[in-house]
Coordinates of C-alpha atoms in Angstrom, one line a residue:
Chain B
N1 CA 25.5 -18.0 -110.0
A2 CA 26.6 -21.5 -111.0
G3 CA 26.9 -22.6 -107.4
V4 CA 29.2 -25.7 -107.0
T5 CA 30.5 -27.1 -110.3
Q6 CA 32.1 -30.5 -110.5
T7 CA 33.9 -31.9 -113.5
P8 CA 33.9 -34.5 -115.0
K9 CA 30.5 -36.0 -114.4
F10 CA 31.6 -39.5 -115.3
Q11 CA 35.0 -41.1 -115.5
V12 CA 36.4 -44.6 -116.0
L13 CA 39.9 -45.3 -114.9
K14 CA 42.2 -48.3 -114.9
T15 CA 43.8 -49.4 -111.6
G16 CA 47.0 -47.4 -111.0
Q17 CA 46.0 -44.4 -113.1
S18 CA 46.0 -40.9 -111.5
M19 CA 43.2 -38.4 -111.9
T20 CA 42.1 -35.0 -110.5
L21 CA 38.4 -34.3 -109.8
Q22 CA 37.7 -30.6 -110.2
C23 CA 35.4 -28.6 -107.9
A24 CA 34.8 -24.9 -108.2
Q25 CA 32.3 -22.6 -106.4
D26 CA 31.4 -19.0 -107.1
M27 CA 29.7 -18.1 -103.8
N28 CA 32.9 -16.9 -102.0
H29 CA 32.5 -19.7 -99.5
E30 CA 35.3 -20.3 -97.1
Y31 CA 34.5 -24.0 -96.3
M32 CA 34.8 -26.7 -99.0
S33 CA 34.7 -30.4 -98.6
W34 CA 34.8 -33.7 -100.5
Y35 CA 32.6 -36.7 -99.8
R36 CA 32.2 -40.1 -101.3
Q37 CA 28.9 -41.9 -101.5
D38 CA 28.7 -45.6 -101.5
P39 CA 25.5 -47.7 -101.4
G40 CA 24.3 -48.0 -97.8
M41 CA 27.1 -45.9 -96.4
G42 CA 25.7 -42.4 -96.8
L43 CA 28.1 -39.5 -97.3
R44 CA 31.6 -39.9 -95.9
L45 CA 34.0 -37.0 -95.5
I46 CA 37.3 -37.4 -97.4
H47 CA 39.0 -34.0 -96.9
Y48 CA 37.9 -30.5 -96.1
S49 CA 39.2 -26.9 -96.2
V50 CA 38.3 -24.0 -94.0
G51 CA 39.9 -21.5 -96.3
A52 CA 42.6 -21.0 -98.9
G53 CA 45.8 -22.7 -98.0
I54 CA 44.3 -24.8 -95.2
T55 CA 43.2 -28.4 -95.6
D56 CA 42.6 -31.3 -93.3
Q57 CA 41.6 -34.9 -93.3
G58 CA 38.1 -36.3 -92.9
E59 CA 36.9 -39.7 -92.1
V60 CA 38.3 -41.6 -95.2
P61 CA 41.3 -39.7 -96.5
N62 CA 43.6 -42.5 -97.5
G63 CA 44.4 -42.6 -101.2
Y64 CA 43.3 -39.0 -101.8
N65 CA 45.1 -35.6 -101.8
V66 CA 43.7 -32.1 -101.9
S67 CA 44.9 -28.6 -102.1
R68 CA 43.3 -25.2 -101.8
S69 CA 45.3 -22.5 -103.5
T70 CA 42.3 -20.2 -104.1
T71 CA 39.0 -19.7 -102.4
E72 CA 37.1 -20.9 -105.5
D73 CA 38.8 -24.2 -106.3
F74 CA 39.2 -27.4 -104.3
P75 CA 40.5 -30.3 -106.5
L76 CA 40.7 -33.9 -105.3
R77 CA 43.5 -36.0 -106.6
L78 CA 43.7 -39.8 -106.8
L79 CA 47.4 -40.6 -107.1
S80 CA 47.1 -44.3 -107.9
A81 CA 43.5 -45.4 -108.4
A82 CA 42.2 -48.6 -106.8
P83 CA 38.9 -50.5 -107.4
S84 CA 37.9 -49.6 -103.8
Q85 CA 37.7 -46.0 -104.9
T86 CA 34.9 -46.7 -107.3
S87 CA 32.2 -44.4 -105.9
V88 CA 30.2 -41.2 -106.5
Y89 CA 32.1 -38.2 -105.3
F90 CA 30.5 -35.0 -104.1
C91 CA 32.0 -31.6 -103.5
A92 CA 30.3 -29.1 -101.2
S93 CA 30.8 -25.7 -99.9
S94 CA 29.4 -23.5 -97.2
L95 CA 29.8 -19.9 -96.0
N96 CA 32.1 -20.8 -93.1
R97 CA 33.2 -23.8 -91.1
G98 CA 30.6 -26.4 -90.2
N99 CA 27.6 -24.5 -89.0
Q100 CA 26.1 -23.4 -92.2
P101 CA 24.2 -25.6 -94.7
Q102 CA 26.3 -27.3 -97.4
H103 CA 25.8 -26.5 -101.1
F104 CA 26.5 -29.7 -103.1
G105 CA 27.7 -30.2 -106.7
D106 CA 26.0 -32.8 -108.9
G107 CA 28.7 -35.4 -108.3
T108 CA 31.3 -37.3 -110.3
R109 CA 30.6 -40.9 -110.9
L110 CA 34.0 -42.7 -110.9
S111 CA 34.6 -46.3 -111.9
I112 CA 38.0 -48.0 -111.4
L113 CA 38.6 -51.2 -113.4
Chain U
G1 CA 34.2 -40.3 -84.1
Q2 CA 30.7 -39.0 -84.1
Q3 CA 28.0 -41.2 -85.6
L4 CA 24.5 -40.4 -86.6
N5 CA 22.0 -43.3 -86.6
Q6 CA 19.3 -42.6 -89.1
S7 CA 16.1 -44.7 -89.3
P8 CA 14.4 -46.2 -91.0
Q9 CA 16.8 -47.2 -93.7
S10 CA 14.0 -47.3 -96.3
M11 CA 10.3 -46.7 -96.6
F12 CA 7.7 -47.8 -99.1
I13 CA 4.5 -45.8 -98.8
Q14 CA 1.4 -44.9 -100.8
E15 CA 0.8 -41.4 -102.2
G16 CA -1.0 -39.3 -99.6
E17 CA 0.5 -41.0 -96.5
D18 CA 2.5 -39.2 -93.9
V19 CA 6.1 -40.1 -93.3
S20 CA 8.3 -39.8 -90.3
M21 CA 12.1 -40.4 -90.0
N22 CA 14.6 -39.6 -87.3
C23 CA 18.2 -39.3 -86.5
T24 CA 20.0 -39.9 -83.2
S25 CA 23.5 -39.3 -82.0
S26 CA 25.7 -40.1 -79.0
S27 CA 27.0 -36.5 -79.0
I28 CA 25.3 -33.2 -78.5
F29 CA 25.0 -31.0 -81.6
N30 CA 24.5 -27.3 -82.1
T31 CA 22.9 -27.7 -85.5
W32 CA 20.8 -30.3 -87.3
L33 CA 20.4 -30.2 -91.0
W34 CA 18.1 -32.2 -93.2
Y35 CA 18.9 -32.8 -96.9
K36 CA 17.1 -34.5 -99.8
Q37 CA 18.9 -36.2 -102.7
D38 CA 17.1 -36.8 -105.9
P39 CA 18.4 -39.6 -108.1
G40 CA 21.5 -38.6 -110.0
E41 CA 21.9 -35.3 -108.2
G42 CA 23.6 -33.9 -105.1
P43 CA 21.9 -33.4 -101.8
V44 CA 19.8 -30.2 -101.4
L45 CA 19.1 -28.6 -98.0
L46 CA 15.5 -28.9 -96.8
I47 CA 15.5 -27.6 -93.3
A48 CA 18.1 -26.2 -90.9
L49 CA 17.6 -26.3 -87.1
Y50 CA 19.8 -24.2 -84.7
K51 CA 18.1 -24.4 -81.3
A52 CA 17.1 -27.2 -79.0
G53 CA 13.3 -27.7 -79.2
E54 CA 13.0 -25.7 -82.4
L55 CA 10.2 -26.9 -84.7
T56 CA 10.5 -25.7 -88.3
S57 CA 8.3 -26.2 -91.3
N58 CA 9.0 -26.0 -95.0
G59 CA 5.7 -26.6 -96.9
R60 CA 4.7 -30.2 -96.2
L61 CA 7.9 -30.8 -94.3
T62 CA 8.4 -30.4 -90.6
A63 CA 11.5 -31.0 -88.6
Q64 CA 12.3 -30.7 -84.9
F65 CA 15.6 -30.3 -83.0
G66 CA 15.3 -32.6 -79.9
I67 CA 15.4 -31.1 -76.4
T68 CA 18.4 -33.3 -75.5
R69 CA 20.2 -32.0 -78.6
K70 CA 21.0 -35.6 -79.5
D71 CA 18.1 -36.2 -81.9
S72 CA 16.0 -34.8 -84.6
F73 CA 13.1 -35.9 -86.7
L74 CA 11.7 -35.1 -90.1
N75 CA 8.0 -35.5 -91.0
I76 CA 6.5 -35.3 -94.5
S77 CA 2.7 -34.9 -94.7
A78 CA 0.5 -36.0 -97.6
S79 CA 3.3 -37.5 -99.6
I80 CA 3.5 -37.1 -103.4
P81 CA 5.5 -39.0 -106.0
S82 CA 8.2 -36.2 -106.2
D83 CA 9.0 -36.9 -102.6
V84 CA 10.9 -40.0 -103.8
G85 CA 14.6 -39.8 -102.9
I86 CA 17.1 -40.2 -100.1
Y87 CA 16.8 -38.1 -97.0
F88 CA 19.9 -37.4 -95.0
C89 CA 20.4 -35.8 -91.6
S90 CA 23.6 -34.0 -90.8
Q91 CA 25.2 -32.3 -87.8
G92 CA 26.6 -28.8 -88.0
G93 CA 28.8 -26.8 -85.7
S94 CA 32.1 -28.6 -86.3
E95 CA 34.6 -28.8 -89.1
K96 CA 34.3 -32.5 -89.6
L97 CA 30.7 -32.9 -90.7
V98 CA 29.0 -36.2 -90.3
F99 CA 25.9 -37.5 -92.2
G100 CA 23.5 -40.2 -91.4
K101 CA 23.3 -43.1 -93.8
G102 CA 20.1 -41.9 -95.3
T103 CA 16.4 -42.9 -95.5
K104 CA 15.4 -44.0 -99.0
L105 CA 11.8 -43.1 -99.6
T106 CA 9.6 -44.7 -102.3
V107 CA 6.2 -43.4 -103.0
N108 CA 3.7 -45.5 -104.9
P109 CA 1.1 -43.5 -106.8

């Protein structure tokens, strides 16, 4: 099993550009989530999904959209990138909502110029 | 919203020393999870705690779920250079998961 796969690993964008960060898991997990990690801030929840067709906002959702059309995939979209969105983004999944340990991808390092 | 206060923020220790870090919350949790993040990688689960008072070990790591259900600690015994990284606590049992800000551990050989 590959676990949680994130692509791309690195990306540089210009302010105003749009982009989709991809996340796929092959463990048949119901719960998937996106976090951003900034120095000294830990991991902050952006959006999460408890199953296909269901998404909800986390702590810092502004500027990001998500969709969950399949159990396996949970893409994160930046519609108009801003320098404040420069960060490392992690996707994670778990068997079901909340109570189970999260399996994390290796992250996408995103820079907005 | 829920907040987790993790301390210390960073630690610089000599190889062979023991390490202790903790996490506190203003809310009661049903699950405490401890993760480690190596440089350039995603966090990996170290220990999961599901019951108040539970004491669980994983090799040189020991974690406890506080009796009040509002705190947890993680101990590392006889540290080695590969223990370097950031350690995060996290709560479980809800959909909106919250993580502590992490304890960055540096081990000097």
